[in-house]
PDB file of C-alpha atoms in Angstrom:
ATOM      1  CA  UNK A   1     -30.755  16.438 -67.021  1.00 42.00           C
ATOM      2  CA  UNK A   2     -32.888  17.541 -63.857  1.00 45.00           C
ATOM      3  CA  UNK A   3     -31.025  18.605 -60.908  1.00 48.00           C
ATOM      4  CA  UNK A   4     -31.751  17.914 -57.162  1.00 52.00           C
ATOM      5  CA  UNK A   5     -31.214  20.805 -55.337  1.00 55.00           C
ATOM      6  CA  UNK A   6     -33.960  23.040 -57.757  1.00 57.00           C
ATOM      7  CA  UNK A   7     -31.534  25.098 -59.432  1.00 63.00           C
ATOM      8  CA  UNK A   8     -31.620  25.738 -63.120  1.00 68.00           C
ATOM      9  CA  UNK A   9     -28.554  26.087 -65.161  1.00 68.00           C
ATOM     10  CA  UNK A  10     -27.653  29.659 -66.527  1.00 79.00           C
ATOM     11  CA  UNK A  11     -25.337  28.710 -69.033  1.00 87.00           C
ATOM     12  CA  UNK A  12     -21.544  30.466 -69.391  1.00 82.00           C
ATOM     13  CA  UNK A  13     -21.249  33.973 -67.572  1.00 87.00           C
ATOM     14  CA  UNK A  14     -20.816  37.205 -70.327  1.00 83.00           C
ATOM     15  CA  UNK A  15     -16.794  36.628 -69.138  1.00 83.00           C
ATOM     16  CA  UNK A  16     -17.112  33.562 -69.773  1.00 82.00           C
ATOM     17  CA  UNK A  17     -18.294  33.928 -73.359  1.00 82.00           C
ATOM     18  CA  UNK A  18     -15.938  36.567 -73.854  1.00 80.00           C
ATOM     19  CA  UNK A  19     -12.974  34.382 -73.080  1.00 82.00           C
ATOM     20  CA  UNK A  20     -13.956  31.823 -75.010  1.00 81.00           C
ATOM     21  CA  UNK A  21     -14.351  34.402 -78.198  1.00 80.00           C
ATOM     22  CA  UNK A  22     -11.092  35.652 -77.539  1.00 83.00           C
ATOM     23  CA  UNK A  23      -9.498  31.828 -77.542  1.00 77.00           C
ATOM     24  CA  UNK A  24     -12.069  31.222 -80.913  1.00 78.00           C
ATOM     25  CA  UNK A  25      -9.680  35.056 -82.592  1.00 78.00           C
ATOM     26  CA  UNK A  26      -6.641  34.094 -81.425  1.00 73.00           C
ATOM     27  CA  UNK A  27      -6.691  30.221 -83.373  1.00 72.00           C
ATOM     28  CA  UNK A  28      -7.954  32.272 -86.102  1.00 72.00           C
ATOM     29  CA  UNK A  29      -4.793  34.696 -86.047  1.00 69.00           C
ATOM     30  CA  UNK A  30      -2.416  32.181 -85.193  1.00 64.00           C
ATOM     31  CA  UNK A  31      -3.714  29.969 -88.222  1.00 65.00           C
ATOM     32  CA  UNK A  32      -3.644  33.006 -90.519  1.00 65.00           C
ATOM     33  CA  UNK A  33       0.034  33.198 -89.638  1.00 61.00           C
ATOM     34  CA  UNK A  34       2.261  32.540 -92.814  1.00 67.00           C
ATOM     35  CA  UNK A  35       6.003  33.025 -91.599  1.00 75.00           C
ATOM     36  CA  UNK A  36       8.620  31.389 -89.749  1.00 83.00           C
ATOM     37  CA  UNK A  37       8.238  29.657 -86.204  1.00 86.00           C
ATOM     38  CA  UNK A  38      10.682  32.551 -85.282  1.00 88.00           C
ATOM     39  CA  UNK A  39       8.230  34.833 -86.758  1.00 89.00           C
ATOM     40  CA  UNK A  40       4.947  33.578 -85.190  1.00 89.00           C
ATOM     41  CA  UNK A  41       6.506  33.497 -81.592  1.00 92.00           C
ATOM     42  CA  UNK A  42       7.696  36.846 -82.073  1.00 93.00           C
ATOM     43  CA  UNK A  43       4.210  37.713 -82.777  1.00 94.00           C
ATOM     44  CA  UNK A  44       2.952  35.999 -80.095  1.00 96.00           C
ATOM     45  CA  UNK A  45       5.424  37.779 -77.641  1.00 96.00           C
ATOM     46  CA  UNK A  46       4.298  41.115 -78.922  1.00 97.00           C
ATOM     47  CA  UNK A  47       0.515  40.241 -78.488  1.00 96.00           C
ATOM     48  CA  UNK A  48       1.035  38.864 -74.723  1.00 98.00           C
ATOM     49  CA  UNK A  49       2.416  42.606 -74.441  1.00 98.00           C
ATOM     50  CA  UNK A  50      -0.365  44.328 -76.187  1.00 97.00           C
ATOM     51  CA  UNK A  51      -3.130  42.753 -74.062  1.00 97.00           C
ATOM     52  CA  UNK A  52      -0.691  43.452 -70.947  1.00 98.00           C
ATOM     53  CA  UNK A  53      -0.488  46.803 -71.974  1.00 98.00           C
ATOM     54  CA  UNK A  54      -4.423  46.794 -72.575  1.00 97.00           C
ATOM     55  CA  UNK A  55      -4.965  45.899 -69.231  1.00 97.00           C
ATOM     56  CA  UNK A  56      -6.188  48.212 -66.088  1.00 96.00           C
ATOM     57  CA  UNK A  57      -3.660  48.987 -62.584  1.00 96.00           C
ATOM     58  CA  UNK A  58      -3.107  47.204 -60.948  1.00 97.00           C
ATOM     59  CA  UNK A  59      -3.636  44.043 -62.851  1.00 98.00           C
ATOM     60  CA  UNK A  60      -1.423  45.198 -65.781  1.00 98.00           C
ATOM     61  CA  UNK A  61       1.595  46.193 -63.447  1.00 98.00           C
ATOM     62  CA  UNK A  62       1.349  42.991 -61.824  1.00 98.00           C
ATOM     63  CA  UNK A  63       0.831  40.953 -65.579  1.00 98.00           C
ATOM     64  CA  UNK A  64       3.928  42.868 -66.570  1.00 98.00           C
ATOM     65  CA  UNK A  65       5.956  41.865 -63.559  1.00 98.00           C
ATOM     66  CA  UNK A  66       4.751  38.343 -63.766  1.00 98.00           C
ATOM     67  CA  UNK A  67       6.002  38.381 -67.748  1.00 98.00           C
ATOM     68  CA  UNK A  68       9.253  39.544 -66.625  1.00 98.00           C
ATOM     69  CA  UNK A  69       9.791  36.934 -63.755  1.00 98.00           C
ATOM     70  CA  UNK A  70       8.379  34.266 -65.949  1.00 98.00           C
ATOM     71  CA  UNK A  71      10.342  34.686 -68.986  1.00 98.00           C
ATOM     72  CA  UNK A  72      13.793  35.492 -67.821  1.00 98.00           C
ATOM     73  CA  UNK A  73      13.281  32.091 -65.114  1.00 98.00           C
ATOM     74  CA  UNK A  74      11.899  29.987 -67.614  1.00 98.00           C
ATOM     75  CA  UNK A  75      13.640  31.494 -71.205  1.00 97.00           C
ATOM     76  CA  UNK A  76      12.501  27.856 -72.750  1.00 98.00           C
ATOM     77  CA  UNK A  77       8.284  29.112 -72.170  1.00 98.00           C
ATOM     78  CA  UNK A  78       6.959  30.719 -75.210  1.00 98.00           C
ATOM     79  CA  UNK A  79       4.687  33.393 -74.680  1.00 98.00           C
ATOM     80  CA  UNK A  80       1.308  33.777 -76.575  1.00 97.00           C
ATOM     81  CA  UNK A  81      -2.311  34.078 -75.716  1.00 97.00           C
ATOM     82  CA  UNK A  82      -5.038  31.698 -74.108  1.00 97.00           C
ATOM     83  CA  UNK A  83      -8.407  32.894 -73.897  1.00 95.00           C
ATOM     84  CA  UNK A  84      -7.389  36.482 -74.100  1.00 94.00           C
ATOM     85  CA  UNK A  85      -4.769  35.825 -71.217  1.00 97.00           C
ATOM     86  CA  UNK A  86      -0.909  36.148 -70.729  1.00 98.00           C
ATOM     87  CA  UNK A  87       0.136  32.395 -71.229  1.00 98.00           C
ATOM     88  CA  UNK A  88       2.939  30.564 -71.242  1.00 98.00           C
ATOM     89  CA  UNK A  89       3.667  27.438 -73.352  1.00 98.00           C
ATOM     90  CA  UNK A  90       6.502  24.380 -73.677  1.00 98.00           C
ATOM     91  CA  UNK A  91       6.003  22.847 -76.765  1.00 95.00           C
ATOM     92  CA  UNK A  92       2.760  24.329 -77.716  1.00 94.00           C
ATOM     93  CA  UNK A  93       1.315  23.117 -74.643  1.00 97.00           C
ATOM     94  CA  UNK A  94       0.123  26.031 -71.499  1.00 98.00           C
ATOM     95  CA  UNK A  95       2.437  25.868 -68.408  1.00 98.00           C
ATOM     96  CA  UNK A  96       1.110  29.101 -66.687  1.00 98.00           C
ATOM     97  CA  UNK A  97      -0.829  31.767 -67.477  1.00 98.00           C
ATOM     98  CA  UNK A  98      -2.051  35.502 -65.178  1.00 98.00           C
ATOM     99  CA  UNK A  99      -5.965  35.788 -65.000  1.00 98.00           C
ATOM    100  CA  UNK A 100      -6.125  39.346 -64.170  1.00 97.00           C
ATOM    101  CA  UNK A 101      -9.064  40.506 -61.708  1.00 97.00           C
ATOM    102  CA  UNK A 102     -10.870  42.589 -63.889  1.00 95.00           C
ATOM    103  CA  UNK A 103     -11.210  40.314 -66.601  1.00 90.00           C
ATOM    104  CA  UNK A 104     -13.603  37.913 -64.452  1.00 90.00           C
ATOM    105  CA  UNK A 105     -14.639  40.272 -62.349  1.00 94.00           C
ATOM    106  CA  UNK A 106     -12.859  38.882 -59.322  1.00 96.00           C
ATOM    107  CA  UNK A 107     -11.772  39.790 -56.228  1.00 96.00           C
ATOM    108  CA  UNK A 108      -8.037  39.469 -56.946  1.00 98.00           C
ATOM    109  CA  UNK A 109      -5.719  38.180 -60.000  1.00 98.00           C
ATOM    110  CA  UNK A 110      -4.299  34.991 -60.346  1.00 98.00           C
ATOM    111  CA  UNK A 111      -1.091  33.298 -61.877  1.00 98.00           C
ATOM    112  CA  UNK A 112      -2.570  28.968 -62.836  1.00 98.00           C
ATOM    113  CA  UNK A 113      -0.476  26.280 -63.650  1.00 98.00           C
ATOM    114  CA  UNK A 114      -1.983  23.610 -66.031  1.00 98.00           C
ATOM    115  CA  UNK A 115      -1.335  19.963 -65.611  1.00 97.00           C
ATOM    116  CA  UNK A 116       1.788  20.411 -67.068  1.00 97.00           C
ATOM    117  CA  UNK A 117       3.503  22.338 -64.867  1.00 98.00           C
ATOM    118  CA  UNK A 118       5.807  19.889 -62.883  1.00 97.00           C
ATOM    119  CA  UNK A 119       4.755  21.098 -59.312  1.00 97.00           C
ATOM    120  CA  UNK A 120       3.530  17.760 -57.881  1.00 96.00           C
ATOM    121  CA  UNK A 121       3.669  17.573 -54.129  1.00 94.00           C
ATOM    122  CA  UNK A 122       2.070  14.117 -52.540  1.00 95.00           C
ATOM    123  CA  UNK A 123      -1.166  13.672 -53.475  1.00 97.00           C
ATOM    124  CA  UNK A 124      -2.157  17.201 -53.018  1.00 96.00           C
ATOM    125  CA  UNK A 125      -0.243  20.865 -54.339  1.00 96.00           C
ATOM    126  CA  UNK A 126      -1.562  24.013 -55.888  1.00 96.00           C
ATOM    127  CA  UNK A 127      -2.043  25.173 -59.001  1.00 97.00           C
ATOM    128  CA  UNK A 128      -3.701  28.382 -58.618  1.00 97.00           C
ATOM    129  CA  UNK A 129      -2.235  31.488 -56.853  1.00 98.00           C
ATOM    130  CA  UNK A 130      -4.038  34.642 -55.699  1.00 98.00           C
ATOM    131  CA  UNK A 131      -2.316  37.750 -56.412  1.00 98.00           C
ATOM    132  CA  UNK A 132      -2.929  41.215 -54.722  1.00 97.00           C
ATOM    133  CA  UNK A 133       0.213  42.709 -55.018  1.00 97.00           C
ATOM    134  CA  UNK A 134       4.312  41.703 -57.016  1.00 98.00           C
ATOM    135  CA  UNK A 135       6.479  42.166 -54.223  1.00 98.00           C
ATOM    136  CA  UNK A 136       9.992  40.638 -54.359  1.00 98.00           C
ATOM    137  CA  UNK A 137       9.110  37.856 -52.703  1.00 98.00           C
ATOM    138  CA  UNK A 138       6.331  37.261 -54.663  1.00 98.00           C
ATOM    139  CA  UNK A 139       8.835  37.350 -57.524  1.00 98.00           C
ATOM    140  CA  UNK A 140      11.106  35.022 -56.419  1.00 98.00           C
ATOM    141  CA  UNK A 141       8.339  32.523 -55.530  1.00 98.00           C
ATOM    142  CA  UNK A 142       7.256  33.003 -58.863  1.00 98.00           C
ATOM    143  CA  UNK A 143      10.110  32.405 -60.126  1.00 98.00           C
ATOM    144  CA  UNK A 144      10.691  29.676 -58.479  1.00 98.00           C
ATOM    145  CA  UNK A 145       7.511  27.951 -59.106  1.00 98.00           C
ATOM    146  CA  UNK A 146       7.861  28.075 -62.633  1.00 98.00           C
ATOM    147  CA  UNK A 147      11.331  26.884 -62.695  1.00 98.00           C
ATOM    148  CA  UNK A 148      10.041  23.481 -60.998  1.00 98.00           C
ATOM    149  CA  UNK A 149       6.965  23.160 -63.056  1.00 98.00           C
ATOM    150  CA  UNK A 150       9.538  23.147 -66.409  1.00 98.00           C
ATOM    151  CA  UNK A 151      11.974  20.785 -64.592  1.00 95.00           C
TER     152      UNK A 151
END
């Protein structure tokens, strides 16, 4: 394909590539998985913690307060990874999930919402939000947000 405006493609950035490594390990780990389903999501809880835990201030303060808001508001979202990030799932499927900064390299973390989550608004709503700080407000947006996109 040529392009029009003279610039050449540079392929996936080294995050990029990363992610998509750590999505290609976790399928791999999930399909090594011999246990109950009670067993696997426990696993899955505990590894949404490790990579929390894994994770540089403030982004892992702020991943940690997100997994707190999201589980005890939405108790029916199954934790696990997706492409190395804290995700959260309703039947299998990815409802949310926190980017952190660091891990892209951006300017500030966000908490996405797939086309699952139930947060249609007209023809246009949002399913991306920057995060620079967990406040209690922020919370209780959260919170609320994910409520209506499992509704």
């Amino acid at each position: 394909m040529s392009s029009t405006d003279g610039a050449t493609h540079q392929g996936f950035t080294a995050e990029e590539r990363a992610a998509m490594k750590d999505h290609a390990q976790e399928l791999k780990k999930t399909a090594a998985r011999r246990g109950s389903k009670a067993d696997k999501a426990a696993q899955e809880a505990q590894d949404v913690l490790a990579k929390i835990a894994e994770m540089q201030d403030p982004d892992r303060t702020m991943a940690g307060r997100v997994h707190a808001v999201v589980t005890a508001a939405a108790p029916v979202l199954a934790p696990k990874l997706w492409y190395g990030m804290p995700a959260y799932a309703l039947d299998g499927k990815i409802v949310c999930f926190f980017q952190s900064a660091e891990k892209f390299k951006a300017r500030y973390a966000t908490l996405g919402f797939s086309d699952r989550a139930r947060l249609d608004d007209g023809p246009m709503w949002a399913a991306g939000f920057a995060l620079t700080e967990v406040t209690a407000e922020v919370e209780e947006r959260i919170a609320a947000l994910v409520k209506q996109a499992v509704s």
